[in-house]
PDB file of C-alpha atoms in Angstrom:
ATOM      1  CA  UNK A  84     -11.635  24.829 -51.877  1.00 35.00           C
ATOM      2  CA  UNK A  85     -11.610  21.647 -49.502  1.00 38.00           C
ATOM      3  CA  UNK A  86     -15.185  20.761 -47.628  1.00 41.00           C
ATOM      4  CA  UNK A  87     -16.847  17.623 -46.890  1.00 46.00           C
ATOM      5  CA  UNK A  88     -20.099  18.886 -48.109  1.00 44.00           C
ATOM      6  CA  UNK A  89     -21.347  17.467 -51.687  1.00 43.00           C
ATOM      7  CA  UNK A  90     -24.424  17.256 -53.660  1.00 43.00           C
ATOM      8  CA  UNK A  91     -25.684  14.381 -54.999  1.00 52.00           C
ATOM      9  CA  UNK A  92     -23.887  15.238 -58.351  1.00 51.00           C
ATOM     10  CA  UNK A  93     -20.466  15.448 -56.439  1.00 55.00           C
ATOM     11  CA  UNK A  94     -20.067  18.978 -56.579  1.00 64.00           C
ATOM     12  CA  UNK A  95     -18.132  20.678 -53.628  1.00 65.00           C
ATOM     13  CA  UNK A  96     -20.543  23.250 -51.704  1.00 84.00           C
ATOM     14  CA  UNK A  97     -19.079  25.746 -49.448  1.00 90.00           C
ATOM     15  CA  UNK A  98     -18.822  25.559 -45.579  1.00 90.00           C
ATOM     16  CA  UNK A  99     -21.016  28.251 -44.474  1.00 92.00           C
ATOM     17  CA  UNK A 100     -19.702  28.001 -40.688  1.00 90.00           C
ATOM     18  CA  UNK A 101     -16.248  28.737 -42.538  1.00 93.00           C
ATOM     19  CA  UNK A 102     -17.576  31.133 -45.236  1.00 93.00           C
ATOM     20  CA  UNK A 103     -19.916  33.530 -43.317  1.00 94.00           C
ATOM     21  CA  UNK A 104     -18.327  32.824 -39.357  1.00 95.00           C
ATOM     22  CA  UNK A 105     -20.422  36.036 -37.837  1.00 97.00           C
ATOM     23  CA  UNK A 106     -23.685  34.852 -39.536  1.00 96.00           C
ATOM     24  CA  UNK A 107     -23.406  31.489 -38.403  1.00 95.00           C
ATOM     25  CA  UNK A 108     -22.727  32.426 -34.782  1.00 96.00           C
ATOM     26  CA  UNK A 109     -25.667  35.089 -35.311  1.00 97.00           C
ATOM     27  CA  UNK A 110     -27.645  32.357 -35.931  1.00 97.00           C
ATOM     28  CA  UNK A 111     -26.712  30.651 -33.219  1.00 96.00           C
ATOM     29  CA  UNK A 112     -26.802  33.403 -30.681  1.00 97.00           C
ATOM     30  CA  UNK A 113     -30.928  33.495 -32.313  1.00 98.00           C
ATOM     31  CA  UNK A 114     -31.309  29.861 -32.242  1.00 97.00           C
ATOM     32  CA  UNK A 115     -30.337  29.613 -28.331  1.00 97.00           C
ATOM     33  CA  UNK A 116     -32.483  33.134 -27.491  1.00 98.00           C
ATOM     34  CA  UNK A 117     -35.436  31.653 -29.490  1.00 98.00           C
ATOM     35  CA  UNK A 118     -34.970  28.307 -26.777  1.00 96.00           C
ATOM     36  CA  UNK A 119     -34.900  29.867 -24.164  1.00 96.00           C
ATOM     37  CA  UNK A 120     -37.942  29.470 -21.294  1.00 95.00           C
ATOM     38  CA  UNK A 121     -39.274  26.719 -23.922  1.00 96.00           C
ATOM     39  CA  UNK A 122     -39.716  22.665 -22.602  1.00 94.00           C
ATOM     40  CA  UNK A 123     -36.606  20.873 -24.544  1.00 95.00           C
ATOM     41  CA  UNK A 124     -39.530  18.393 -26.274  1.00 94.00           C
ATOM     42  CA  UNK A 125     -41.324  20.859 -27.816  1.00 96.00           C
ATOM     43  CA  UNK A 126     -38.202  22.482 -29.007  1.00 97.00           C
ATOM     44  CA  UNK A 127     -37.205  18.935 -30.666  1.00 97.00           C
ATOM     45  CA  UNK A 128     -40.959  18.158 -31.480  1.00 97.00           C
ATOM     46  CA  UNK A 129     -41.174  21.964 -33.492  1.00 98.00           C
ATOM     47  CA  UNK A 130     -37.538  21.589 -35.252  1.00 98.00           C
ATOM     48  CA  UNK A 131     -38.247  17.439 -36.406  1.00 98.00           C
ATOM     49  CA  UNK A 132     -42.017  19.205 -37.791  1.00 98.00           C
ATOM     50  CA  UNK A 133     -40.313  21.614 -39.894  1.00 98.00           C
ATOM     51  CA  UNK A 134     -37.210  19.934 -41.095  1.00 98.00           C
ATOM     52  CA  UNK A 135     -40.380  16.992 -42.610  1.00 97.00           C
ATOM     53  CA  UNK A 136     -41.541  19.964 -44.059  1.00 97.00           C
ATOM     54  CA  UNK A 137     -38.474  20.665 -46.069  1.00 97.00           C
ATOM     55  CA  UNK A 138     -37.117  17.680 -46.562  1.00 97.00           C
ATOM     56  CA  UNK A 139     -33.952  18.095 -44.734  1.00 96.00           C
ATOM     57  CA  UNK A 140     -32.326  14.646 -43.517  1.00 95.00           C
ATOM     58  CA  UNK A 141     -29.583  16.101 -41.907  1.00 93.00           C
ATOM     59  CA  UNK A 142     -31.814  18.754 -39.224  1.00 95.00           C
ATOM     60  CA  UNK A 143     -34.406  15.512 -39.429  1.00 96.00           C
ATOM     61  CA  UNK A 144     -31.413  13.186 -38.407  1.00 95.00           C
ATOM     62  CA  UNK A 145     -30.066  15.948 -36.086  1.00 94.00           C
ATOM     63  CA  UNK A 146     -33.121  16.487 -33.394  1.00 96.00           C
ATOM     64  CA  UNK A 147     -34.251  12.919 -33.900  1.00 96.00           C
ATOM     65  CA  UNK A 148     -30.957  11.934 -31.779  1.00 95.00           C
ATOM     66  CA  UNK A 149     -31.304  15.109 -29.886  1.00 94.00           C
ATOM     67  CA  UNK A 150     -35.082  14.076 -28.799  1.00 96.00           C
ATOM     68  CA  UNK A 151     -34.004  10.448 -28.008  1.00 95.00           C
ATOM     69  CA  UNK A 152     -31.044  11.896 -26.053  1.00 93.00           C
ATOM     70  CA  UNK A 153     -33.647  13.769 -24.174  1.00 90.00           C
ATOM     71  CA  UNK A 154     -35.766  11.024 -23.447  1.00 92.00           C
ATOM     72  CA  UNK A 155     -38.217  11.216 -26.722  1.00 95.00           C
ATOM     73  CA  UNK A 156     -40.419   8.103 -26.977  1.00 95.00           C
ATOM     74  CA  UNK A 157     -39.876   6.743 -30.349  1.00 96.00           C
ATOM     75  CA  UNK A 158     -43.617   6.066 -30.384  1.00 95.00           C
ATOM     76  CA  UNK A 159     -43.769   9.986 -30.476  1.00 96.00           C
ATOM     77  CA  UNK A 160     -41.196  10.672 -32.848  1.00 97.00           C
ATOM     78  CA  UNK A 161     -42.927   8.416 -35.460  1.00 96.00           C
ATOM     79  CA  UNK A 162     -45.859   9.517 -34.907  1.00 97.00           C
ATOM     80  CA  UNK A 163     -44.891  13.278 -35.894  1.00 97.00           C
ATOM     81  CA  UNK A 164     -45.600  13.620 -39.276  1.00 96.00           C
ATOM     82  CA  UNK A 165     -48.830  12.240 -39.119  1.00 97.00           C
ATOM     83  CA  UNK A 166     -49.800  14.036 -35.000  1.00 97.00           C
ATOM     84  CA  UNK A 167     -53.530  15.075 -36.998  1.00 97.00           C
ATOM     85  CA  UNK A 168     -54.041  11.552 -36.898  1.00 97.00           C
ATOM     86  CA  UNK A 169     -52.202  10.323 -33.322  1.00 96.00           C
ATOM     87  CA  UNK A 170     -53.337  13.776 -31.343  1.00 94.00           C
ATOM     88  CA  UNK A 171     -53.545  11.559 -28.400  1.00 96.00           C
ATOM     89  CA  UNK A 172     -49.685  11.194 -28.237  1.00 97.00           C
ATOM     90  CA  UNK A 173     -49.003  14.842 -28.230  1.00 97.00           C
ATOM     91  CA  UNK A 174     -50.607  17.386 -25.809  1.00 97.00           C
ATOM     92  CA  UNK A 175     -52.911  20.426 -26.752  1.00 98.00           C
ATOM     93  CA  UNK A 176     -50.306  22.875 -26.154  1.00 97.00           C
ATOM     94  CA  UNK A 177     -47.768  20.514 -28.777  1.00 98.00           C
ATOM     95  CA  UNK A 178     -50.739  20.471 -31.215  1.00 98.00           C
ATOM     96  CA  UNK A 179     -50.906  23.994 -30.748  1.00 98.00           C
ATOM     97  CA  UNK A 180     -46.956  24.822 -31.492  1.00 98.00           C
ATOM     98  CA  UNK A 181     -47.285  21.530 -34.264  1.00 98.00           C
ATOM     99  CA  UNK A 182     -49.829  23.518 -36.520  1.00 98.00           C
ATOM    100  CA  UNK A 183     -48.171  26.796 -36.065  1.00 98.00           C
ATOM    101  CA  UNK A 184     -45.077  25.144 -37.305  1.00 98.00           C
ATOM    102  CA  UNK A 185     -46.698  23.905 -40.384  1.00 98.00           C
ATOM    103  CA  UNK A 186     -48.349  27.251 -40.954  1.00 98.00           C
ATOM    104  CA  UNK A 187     -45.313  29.200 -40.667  1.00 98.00           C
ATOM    105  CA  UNK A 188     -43.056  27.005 -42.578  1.00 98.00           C
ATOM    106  CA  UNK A 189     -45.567  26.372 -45.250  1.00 97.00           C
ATOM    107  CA  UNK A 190     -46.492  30.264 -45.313  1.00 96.00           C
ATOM    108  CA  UNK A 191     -46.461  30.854 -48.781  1.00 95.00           C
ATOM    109  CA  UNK A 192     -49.235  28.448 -49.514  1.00 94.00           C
ATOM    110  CA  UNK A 193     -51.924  30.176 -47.146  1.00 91.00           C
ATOM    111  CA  UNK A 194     -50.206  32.450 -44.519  1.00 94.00           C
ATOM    112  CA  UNK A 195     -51.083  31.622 -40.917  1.00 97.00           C
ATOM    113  CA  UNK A 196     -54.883  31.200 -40.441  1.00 96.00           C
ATOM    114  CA  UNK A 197     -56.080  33.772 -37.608  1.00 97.00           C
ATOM    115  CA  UNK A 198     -57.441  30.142 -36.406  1.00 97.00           C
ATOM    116  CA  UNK A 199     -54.187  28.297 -36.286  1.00 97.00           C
ATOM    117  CA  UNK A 200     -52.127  31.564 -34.618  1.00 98.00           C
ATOM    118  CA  UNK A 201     -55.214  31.933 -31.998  1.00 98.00           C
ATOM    119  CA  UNK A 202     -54.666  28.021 -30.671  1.00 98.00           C
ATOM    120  CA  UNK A 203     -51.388  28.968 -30.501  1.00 98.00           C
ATOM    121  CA  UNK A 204     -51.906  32.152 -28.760  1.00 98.00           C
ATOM    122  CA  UNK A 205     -54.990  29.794 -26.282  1.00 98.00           C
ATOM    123  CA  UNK A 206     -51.607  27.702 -25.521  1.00 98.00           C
ATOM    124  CA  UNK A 207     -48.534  29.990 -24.807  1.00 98.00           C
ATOM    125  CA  UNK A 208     -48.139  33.309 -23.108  1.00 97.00           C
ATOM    126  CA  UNK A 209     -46.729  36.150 -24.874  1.00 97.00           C
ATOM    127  CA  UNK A 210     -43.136  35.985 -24.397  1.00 97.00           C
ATOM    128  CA  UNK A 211     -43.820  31.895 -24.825  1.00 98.00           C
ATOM    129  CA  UNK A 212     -45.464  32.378 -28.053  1.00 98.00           C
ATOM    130  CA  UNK A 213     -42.893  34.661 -29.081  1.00 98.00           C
ATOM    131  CA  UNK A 214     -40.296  32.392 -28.620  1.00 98.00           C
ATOM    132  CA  UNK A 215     -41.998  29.384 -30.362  1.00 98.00           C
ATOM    133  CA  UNK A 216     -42.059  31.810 -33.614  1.00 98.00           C
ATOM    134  CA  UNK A 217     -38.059  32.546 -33.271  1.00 98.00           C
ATOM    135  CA  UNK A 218     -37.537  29.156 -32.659  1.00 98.00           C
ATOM    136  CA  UNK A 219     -40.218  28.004 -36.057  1.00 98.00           C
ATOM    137  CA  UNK A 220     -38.268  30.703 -38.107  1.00 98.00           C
ATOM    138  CA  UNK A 221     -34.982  29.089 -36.623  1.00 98.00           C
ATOM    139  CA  UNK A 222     -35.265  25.869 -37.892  1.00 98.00           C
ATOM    140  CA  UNK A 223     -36.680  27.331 -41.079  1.00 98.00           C
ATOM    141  CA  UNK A 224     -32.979  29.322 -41.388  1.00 97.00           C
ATOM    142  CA  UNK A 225     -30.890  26.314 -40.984  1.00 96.00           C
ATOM    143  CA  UNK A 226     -33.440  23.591 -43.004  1.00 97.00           C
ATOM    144  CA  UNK A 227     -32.205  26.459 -45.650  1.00 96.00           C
ATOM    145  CA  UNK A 228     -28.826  26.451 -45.171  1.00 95.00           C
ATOM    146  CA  UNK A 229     -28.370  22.652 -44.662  1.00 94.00           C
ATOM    147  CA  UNK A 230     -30.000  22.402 -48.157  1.00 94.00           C
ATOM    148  CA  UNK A 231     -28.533  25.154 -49.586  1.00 94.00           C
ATOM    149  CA  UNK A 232     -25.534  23.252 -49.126  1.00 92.00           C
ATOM    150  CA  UNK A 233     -26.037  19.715 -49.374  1.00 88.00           C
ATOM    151  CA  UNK A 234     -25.070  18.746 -45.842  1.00 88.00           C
ATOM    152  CA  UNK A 235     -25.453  14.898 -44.987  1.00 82.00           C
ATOM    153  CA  UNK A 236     -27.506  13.749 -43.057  1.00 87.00           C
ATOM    154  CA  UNK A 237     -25.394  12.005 -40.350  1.00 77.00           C
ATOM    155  CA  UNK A 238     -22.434  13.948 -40.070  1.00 80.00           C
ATOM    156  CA  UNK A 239     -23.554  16.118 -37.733  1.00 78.00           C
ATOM    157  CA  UNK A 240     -20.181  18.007 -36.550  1.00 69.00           C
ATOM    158  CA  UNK A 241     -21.067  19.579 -32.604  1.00 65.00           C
ATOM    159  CA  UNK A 242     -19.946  16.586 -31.099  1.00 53.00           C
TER     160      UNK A 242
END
């Protein structure tokens, strides 16, 4: 088996895009539904929260270009891990979708507070809110598979 993706110890992991085609497209088909109707900066601002999360350079390294490409302020972007303490560079409703995130991806450690899912519910309609949780569990899916099998950070294949 030939791939470009290694662990740290050298040893070859599989090329899921290769390996399982129809769930990778499924996951992209889910990934572009869960966009849709959502501002492009919160969709960057919600995928860089989660990929901190779980440690995954390569999503990090991914939708930090993506958000610069967009017009992201670095200022921002730096400012993401720590947006409890810098609220005044990010907007209620990105507050909002930024705790959600970190309640949903960290949902084994204490679910999602009825507190945390009512801001979030104060912030975006229905279908809105809907779509910020597809696009949370999203990330969540490929932070997984990106670690799952040890992709890079920087070699980011869509061209």
């Amino acid at each position: 088996m030939t791939t470009t993706n290694t662990h740290v110890t050298g040893t070859a992991r599989l090329n899921f895009a290769k390996a399982a085609p129809k769930v990778f497209r499924a996951l992209i088909g889910f990934d572009a539904a869960a966009r849709e109707g959502l501002d492009p900066a919160l969709v960057e601002l919600i995928q860089i929260r989660a990929s901190h999360l779980n440690r995954c350079a390569y999503c990090l390294h991914m939708h930090t270009n993506d958000a610069r490409k967009a017009g992201e302020t670095e200022d921002r972007l730096h400012m993401v891990p720590v947006w409890r303490e810098a609220r005044h560079f990010f907007t209620e409703r990105e507050q909002a979708a930024l705790a959600l995130t970190e309640a949903v991806t960290l949902v084994a450690d204490a679910g999602v507070p009825d507190e945390v899912y009512a801001r979030a519910a104060a912030h975006f309609d229905e279908q809105e809110l809907a779509h910020v949780l597809s696009l949370i569990l999203a990330i969540n899916t490929w932070n997984r598979v990106a670690l799952s099998t040890a992709k890079i950070a920087g070699t980011d294949e869509r061209g």
